[in-house]
Short mmCIF file of N, CA and C in Angstrom, two decimals:
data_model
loop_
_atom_site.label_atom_id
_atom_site.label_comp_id
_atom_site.label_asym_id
_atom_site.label_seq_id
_atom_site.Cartn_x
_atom_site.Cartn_y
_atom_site.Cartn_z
N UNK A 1 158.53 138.46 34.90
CA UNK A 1 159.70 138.00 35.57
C UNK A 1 159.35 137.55 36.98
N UNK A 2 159.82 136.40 37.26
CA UNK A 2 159.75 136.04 38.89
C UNK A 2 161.13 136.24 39.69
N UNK A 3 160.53 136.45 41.02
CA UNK A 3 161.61 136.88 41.53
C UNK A 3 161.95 135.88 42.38
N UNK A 4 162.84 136.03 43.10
CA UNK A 4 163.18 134.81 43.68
C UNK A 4 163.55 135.49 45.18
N UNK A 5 163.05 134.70 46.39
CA UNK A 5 162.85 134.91 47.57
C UNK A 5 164.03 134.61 48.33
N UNK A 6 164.47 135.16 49.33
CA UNK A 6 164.88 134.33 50.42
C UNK A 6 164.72 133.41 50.94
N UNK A 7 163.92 133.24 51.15
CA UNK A 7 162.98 132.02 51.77
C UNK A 7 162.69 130.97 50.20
N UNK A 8 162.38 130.97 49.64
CA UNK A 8 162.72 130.10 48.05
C UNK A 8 164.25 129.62 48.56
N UNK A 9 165.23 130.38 48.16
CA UNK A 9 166.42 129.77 47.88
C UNK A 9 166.84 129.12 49.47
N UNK A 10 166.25 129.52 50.14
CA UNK A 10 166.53 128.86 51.80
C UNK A 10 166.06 127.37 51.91
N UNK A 11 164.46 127.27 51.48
CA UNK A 11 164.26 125.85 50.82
C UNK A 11 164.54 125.30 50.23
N UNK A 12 165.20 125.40 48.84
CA UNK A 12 165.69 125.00 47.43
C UNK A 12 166.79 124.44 48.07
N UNK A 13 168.09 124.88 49.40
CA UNK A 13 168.82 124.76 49.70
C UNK A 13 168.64 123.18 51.03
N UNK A 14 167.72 123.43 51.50
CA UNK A 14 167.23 122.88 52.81
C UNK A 14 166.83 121.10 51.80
N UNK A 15 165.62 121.41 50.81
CA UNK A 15 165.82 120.16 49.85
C UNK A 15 166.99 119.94 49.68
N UNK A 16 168.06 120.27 49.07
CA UNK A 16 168.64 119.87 47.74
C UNK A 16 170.08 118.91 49.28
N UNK A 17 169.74 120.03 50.76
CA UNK A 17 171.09 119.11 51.42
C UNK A 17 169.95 117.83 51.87
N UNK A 18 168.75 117.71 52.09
CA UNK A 18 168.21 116.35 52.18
C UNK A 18 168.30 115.35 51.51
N UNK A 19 168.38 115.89 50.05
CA UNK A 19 168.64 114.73 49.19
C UNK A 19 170.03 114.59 49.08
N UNK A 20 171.01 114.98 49.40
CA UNK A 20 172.16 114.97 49.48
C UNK A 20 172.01 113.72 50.86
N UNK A 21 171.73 113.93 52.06
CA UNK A 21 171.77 113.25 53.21
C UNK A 21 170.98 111.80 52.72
N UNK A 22 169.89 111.89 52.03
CA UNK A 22 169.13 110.46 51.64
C UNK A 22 170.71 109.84 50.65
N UNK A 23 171.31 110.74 50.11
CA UNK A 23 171.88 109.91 49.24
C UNK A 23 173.44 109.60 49.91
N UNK A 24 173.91 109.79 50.41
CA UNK A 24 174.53 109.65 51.38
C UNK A 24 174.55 108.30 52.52
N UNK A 25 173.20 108.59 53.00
CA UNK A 25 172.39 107.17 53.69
C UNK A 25 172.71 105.78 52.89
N UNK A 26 172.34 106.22 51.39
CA UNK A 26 172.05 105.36 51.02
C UNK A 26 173.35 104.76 50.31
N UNK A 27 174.56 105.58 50.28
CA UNK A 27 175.83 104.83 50.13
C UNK A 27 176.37 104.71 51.19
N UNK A 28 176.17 104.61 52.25
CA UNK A 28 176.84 104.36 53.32
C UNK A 28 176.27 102.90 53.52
N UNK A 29 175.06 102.63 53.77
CA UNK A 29 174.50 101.30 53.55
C UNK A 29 174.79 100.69 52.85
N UNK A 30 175.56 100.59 51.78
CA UNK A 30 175.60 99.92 50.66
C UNK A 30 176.91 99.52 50.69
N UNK A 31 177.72 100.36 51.02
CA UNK A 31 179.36 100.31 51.68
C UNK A 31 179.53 99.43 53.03
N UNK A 32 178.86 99.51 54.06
CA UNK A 32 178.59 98.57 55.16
C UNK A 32 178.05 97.09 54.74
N UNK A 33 176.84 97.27 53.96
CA UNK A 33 176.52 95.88 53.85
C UNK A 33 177.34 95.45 52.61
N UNK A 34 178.54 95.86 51.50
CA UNK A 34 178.86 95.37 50.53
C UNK A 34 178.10 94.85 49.30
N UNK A 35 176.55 95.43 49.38
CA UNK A 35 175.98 95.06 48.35
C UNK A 35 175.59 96.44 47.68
N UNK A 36 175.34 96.61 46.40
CA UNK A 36 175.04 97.79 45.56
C UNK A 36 173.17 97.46 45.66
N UNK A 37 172.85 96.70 45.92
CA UNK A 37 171.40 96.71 45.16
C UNK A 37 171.04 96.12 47.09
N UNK A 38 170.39 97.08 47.81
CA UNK A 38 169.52 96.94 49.08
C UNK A 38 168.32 96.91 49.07
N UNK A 39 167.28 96.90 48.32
CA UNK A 39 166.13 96.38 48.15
C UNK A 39 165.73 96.43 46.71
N UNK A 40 164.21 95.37 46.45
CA UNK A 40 164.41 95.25 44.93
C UNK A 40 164.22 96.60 44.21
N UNK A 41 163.63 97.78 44.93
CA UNK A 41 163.54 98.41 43.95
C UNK A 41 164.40 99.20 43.64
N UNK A 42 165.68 99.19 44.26
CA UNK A 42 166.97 99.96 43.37
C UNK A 42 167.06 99.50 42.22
N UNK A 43 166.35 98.57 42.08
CA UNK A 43 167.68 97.86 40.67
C UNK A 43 166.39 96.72 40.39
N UNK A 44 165.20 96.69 40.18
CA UNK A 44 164.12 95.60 39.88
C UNK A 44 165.12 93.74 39.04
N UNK A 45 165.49 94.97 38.11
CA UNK A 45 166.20 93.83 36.86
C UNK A 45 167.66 92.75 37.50
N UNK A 46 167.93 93.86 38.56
CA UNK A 46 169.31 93.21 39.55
C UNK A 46 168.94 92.13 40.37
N UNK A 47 167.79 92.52 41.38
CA UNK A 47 167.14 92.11 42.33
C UNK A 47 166.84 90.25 41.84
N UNK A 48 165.84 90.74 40.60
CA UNK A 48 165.82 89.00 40.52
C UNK A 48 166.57 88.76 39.72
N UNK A 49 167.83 89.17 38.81
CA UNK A 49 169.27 88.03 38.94
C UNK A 49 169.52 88.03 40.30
N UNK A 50 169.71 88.61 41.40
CA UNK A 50 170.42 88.13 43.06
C UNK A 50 169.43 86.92 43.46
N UNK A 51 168.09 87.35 43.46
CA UNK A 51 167.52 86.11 43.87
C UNK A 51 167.30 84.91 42.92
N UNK A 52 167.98 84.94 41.74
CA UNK A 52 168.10 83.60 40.93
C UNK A 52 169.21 83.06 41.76
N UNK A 53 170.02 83.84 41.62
CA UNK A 53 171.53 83.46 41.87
C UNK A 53 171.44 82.92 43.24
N UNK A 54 170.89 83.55 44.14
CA UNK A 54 170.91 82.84 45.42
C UNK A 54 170.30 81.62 45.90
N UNK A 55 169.29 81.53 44.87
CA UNK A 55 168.37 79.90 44.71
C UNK A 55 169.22 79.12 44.10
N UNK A 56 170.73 79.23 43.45
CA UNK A 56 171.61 78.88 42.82
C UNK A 56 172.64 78.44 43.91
N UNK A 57 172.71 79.32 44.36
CA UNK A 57 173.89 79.18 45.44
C UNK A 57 173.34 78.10 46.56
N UNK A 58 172.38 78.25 46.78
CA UNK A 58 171.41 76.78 48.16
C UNK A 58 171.75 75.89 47.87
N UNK A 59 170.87 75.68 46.40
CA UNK A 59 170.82 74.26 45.67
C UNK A 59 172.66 73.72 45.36
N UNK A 60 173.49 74.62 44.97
CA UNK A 60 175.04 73.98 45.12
C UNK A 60 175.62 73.81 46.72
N UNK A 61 175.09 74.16 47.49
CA UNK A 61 175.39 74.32 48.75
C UNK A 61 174.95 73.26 49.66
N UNK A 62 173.39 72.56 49.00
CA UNK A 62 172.91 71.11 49.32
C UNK A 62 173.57 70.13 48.18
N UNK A 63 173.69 70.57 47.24
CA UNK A 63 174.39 69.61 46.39
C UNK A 63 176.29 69.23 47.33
N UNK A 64 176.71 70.19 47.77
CA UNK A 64 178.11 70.24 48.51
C UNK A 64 177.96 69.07 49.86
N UNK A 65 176.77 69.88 50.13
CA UNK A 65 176.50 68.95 51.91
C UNK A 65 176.27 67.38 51.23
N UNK A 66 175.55 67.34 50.49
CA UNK A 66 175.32 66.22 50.46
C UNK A 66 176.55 65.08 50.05
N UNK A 67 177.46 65.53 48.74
CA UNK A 67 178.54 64.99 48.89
C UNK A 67 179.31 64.78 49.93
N UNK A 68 179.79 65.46 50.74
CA UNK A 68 180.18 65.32 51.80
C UNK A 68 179.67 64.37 52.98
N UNK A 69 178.41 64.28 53.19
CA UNK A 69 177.81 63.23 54.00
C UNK A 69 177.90 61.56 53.41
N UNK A 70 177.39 61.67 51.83
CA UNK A 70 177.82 60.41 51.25
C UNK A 70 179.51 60.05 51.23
N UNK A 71 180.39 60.86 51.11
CA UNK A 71 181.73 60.58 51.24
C UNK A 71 181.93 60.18 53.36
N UNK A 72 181.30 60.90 54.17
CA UNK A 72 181.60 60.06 54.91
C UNK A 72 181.41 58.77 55.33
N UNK A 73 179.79 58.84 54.50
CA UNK A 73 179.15 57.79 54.33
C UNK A 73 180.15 56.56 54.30
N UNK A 74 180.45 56.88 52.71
CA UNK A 74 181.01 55.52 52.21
C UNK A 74 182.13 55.33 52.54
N UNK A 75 183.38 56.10 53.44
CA UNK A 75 184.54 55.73 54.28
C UNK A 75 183.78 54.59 55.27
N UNK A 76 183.17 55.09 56.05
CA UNK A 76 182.49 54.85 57.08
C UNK A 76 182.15 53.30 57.06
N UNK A 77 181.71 52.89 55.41
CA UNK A 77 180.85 51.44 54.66
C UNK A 77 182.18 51.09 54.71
N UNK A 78 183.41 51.50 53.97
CA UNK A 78 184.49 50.56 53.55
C UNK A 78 185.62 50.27 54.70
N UNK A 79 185.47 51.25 55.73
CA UNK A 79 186.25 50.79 57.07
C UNK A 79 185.71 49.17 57.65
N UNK A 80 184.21 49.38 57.77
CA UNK A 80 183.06 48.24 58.09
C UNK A 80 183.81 47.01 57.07
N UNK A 81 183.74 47.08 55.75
CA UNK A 81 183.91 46.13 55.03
C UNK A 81 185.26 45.70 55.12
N UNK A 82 186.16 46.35 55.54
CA UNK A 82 187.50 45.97 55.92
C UNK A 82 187.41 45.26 57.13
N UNK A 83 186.72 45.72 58.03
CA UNK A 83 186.97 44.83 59.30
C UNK A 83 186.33 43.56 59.26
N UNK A 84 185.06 43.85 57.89
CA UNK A 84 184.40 42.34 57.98
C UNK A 84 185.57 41.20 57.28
N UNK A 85 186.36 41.86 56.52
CA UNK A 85 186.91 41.07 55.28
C UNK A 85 188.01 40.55 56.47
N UNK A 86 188.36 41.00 57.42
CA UNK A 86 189.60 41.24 58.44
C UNK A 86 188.99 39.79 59.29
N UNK A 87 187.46 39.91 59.71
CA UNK A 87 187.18 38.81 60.73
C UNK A 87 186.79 37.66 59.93
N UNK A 88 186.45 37.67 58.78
CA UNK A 88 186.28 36.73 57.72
C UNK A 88 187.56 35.31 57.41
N UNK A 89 188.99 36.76 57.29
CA UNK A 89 190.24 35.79 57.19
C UNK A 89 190.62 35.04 58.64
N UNK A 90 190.23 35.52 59.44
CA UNK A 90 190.42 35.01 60.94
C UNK A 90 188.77 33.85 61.36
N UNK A 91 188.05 33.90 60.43
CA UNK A 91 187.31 32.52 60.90
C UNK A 91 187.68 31.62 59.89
N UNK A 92 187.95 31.84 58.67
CA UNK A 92 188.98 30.91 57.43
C UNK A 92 190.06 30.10 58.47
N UNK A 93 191.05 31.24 59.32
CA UNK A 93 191.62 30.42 60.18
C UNK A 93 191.51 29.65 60.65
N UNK A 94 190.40 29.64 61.43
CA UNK A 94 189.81 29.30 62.70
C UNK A 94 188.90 27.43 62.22
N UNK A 95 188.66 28.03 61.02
CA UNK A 95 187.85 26.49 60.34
C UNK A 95 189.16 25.73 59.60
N UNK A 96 190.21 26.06 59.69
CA UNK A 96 191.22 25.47 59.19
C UNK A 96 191.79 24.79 59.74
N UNK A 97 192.67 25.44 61.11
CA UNK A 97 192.90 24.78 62.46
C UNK A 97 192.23 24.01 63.09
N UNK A 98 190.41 23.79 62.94
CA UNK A 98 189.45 22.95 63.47
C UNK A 98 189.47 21.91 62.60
N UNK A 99 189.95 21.78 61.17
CA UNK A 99 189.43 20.66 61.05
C UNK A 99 190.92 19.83 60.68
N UNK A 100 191.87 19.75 61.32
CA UNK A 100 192.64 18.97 62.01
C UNK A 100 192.10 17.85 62.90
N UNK A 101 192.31 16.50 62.29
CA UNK A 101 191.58 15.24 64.03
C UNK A 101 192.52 15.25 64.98
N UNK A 102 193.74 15.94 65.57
CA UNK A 102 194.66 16.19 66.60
C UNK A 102 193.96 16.81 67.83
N UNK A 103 192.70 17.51 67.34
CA UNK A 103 192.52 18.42 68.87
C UNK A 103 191.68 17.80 69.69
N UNK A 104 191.86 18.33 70.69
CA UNK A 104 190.76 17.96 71.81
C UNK A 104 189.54 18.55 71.59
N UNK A 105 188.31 17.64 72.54
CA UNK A 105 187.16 18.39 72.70
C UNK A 105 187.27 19.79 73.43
N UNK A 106 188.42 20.02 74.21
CA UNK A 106 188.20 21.38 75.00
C UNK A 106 188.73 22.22 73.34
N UNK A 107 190.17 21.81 72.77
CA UNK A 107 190.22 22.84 71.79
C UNK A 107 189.04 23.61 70.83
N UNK A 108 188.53 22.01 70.39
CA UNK A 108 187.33 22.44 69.77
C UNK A 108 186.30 23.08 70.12
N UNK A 109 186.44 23.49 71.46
CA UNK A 109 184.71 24.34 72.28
C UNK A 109 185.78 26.06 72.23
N UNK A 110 187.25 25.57 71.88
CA UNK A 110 187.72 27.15 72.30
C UNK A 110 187.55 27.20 70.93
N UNK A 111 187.79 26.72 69.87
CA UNK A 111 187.82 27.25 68.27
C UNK A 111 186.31 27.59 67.97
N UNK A 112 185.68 26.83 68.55
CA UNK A 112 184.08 27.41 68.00
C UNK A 112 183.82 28.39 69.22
N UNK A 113 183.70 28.95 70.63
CA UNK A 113 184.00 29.91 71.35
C UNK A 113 184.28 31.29 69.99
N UNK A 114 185.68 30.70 69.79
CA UNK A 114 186.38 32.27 69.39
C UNK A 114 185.57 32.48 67.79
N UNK A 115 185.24 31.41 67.27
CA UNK A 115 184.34 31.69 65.80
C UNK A 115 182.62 32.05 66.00
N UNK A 116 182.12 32.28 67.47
CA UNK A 116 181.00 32.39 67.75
C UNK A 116 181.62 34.24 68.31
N UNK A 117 182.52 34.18 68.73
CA UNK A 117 182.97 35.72 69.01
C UNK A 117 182.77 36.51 67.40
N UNK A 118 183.52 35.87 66.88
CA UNK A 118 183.63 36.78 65.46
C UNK A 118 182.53 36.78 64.80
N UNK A 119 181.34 35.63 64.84
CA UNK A 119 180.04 36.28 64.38
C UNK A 119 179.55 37.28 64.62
N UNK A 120 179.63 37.03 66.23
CA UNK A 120 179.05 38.32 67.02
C UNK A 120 179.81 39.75 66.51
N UNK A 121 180.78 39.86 66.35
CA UNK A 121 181.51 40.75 65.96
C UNK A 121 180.70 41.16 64.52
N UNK A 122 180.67 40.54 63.60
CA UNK A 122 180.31 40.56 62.28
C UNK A 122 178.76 41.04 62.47
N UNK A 123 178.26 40.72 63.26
CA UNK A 123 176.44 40.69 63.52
C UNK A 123 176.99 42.09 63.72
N UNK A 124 177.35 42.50 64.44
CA UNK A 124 177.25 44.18 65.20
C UNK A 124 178.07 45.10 64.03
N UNK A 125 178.79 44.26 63.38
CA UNK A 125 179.27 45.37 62.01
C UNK A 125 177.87 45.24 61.32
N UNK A 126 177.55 44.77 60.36
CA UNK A 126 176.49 44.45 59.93
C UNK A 126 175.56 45.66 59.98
N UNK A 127 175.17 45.66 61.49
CA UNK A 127 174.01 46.67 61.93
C UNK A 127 174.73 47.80 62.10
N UNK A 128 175.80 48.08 61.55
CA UNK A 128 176.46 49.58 62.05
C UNK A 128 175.46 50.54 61.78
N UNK A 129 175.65 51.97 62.70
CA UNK A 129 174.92 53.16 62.54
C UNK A 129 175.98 54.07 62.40
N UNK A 130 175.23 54.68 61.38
CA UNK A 130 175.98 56.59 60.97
C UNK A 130 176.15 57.34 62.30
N UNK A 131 176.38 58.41 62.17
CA UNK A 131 176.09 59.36 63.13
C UNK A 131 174.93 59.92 63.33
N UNK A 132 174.24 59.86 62.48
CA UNK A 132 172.49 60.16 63.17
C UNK A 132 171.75 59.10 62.87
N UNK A 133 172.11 58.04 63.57
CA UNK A 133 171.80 56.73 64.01
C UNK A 133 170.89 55.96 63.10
N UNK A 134 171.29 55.98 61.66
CA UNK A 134 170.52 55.11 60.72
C UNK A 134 171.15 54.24 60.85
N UNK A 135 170.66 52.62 60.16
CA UNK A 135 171.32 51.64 60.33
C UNK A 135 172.54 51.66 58.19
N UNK A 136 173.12 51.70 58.03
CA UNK A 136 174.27 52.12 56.90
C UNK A 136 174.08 50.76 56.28
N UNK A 137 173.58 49.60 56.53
CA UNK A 137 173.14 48.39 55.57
C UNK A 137 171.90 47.84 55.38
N UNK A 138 170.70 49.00 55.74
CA UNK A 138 169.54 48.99 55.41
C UNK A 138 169.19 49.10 54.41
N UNK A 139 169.41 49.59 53.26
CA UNK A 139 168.79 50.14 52.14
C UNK A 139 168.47 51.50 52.73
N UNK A 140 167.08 51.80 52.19
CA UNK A 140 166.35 52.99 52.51
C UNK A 140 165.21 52.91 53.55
N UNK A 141 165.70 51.71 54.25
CA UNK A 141 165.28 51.35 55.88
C UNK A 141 165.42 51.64 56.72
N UNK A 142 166.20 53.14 56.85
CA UNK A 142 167.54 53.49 57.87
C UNK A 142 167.10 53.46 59.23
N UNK A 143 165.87 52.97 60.01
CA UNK A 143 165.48 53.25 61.19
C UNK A 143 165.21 51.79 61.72
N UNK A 144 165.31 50.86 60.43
CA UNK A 144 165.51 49.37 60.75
C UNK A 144 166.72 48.66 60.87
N UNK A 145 167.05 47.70 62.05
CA UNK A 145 168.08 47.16 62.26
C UNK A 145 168.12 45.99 61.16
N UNK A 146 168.96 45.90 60.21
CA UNK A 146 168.73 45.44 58.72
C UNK A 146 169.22 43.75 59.46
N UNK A 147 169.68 43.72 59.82
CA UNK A 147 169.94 42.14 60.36
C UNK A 147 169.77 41.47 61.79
N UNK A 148 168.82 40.82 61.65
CA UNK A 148 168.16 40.40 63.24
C UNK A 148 168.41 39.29 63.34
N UNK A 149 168.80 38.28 64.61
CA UNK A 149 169.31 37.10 64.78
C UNK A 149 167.73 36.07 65.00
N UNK A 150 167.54 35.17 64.34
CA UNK A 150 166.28 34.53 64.08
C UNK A 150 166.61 33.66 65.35
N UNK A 151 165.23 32.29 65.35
CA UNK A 151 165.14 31.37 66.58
C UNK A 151 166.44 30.10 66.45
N UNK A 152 166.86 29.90 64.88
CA UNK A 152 167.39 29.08 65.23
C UNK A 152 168.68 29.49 64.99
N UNK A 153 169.23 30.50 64.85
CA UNK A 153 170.70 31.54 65.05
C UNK A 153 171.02 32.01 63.82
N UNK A 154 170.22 31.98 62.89
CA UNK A 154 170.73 32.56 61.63
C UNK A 154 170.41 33.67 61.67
N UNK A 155 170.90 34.60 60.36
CA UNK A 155 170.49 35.85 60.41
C UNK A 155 169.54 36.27 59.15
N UNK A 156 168.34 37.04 59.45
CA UNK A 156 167.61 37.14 58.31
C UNK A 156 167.45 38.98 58.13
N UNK A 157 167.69 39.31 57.02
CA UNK A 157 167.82 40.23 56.66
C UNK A 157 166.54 41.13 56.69
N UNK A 158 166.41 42.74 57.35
CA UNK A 158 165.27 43.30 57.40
C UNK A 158 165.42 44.58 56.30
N UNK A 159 166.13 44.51 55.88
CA UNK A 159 166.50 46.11 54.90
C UNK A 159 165.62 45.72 53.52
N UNK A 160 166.03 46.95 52.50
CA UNK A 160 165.88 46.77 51.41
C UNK A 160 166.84 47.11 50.39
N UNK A 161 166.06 46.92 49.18
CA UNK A 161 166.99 47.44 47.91
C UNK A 161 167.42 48.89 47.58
N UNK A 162 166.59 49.82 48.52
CA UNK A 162 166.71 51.30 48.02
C UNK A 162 168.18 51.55 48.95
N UNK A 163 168.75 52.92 48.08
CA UNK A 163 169.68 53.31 48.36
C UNK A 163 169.56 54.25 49.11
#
């Protein structure tokens, strides 16, 4: 028969409230941070479903950003294309009213004046930039100004086909 000590059951006691306090610790942490599984080896089999799942959650999270940047994107393209379509009907005008034989030479230096404005206008839509200063009618040129005014005033295109 063994007997059992004072000092035995004083330790037996002294363990059994440590592991009580580790375990304790260790739901209190778990309650604070809201997760059940705090490192992989609580839970090995948990651990990497969380880290699948969280390589899951990035990749929808760049998939999110990115919609979002192309949607401002393409507001951004069709505001542009409105204002071009906008200065387009106003040089239609402008070549309509000119080719009347009623006007004067001064009219005619103000009708080509105001149709040399609206190129200019159109040139600077053209080259619009995003907000982190790509050019938005480059292709996949975005650091090239996709339309440059040549020697004899035309415009020749510097972009490409990529999207």
């Amino acid at each position: 028969m063994m007997r059992v000590t004072t000092a035995q059951q004083y330790n037996t006691s002294i363990d059994n409230m440590q592991r009580s306090n580790v375990s304790i610790d260790k739901l209190q942490q778990q309650i604070s941070s809201g997760k059940r599984v705090l490192k992989p080896s609580d839970d090995p089999v948990a651990a990497a479903q969380i880290l699948k799942l969280e390589r899951e959650l990035a990749q929808y999270d760049k998939y999110d950003l990115n919609i979002k940047v192309t949607d401002r994107r393409l507001t951004l393209q069709e505001s542009i294309m409105d204002s071009m379509r906008t200065s387009l009907v106003r040089i239609k005008e402008l070549i309509i009213q000119g080719s009347t034989g009623t006007l004067s030479d001064s009219d005619r230096a103000s009708i080509a004046n105001n149709m040399r404005t609206e190129a200019d206008f159109m040139a600077g839509l053209m080259n619009s930039q995003d907000s982190q200063g790509e050019y938005i009618f480059a292709g996949s040129k975005g650091e090239t100004k996709p339309y440059q005014v040549q020697a004899d005033g035309s415009y020749a295109y510097q972009g490409d086909e990529g999207q």
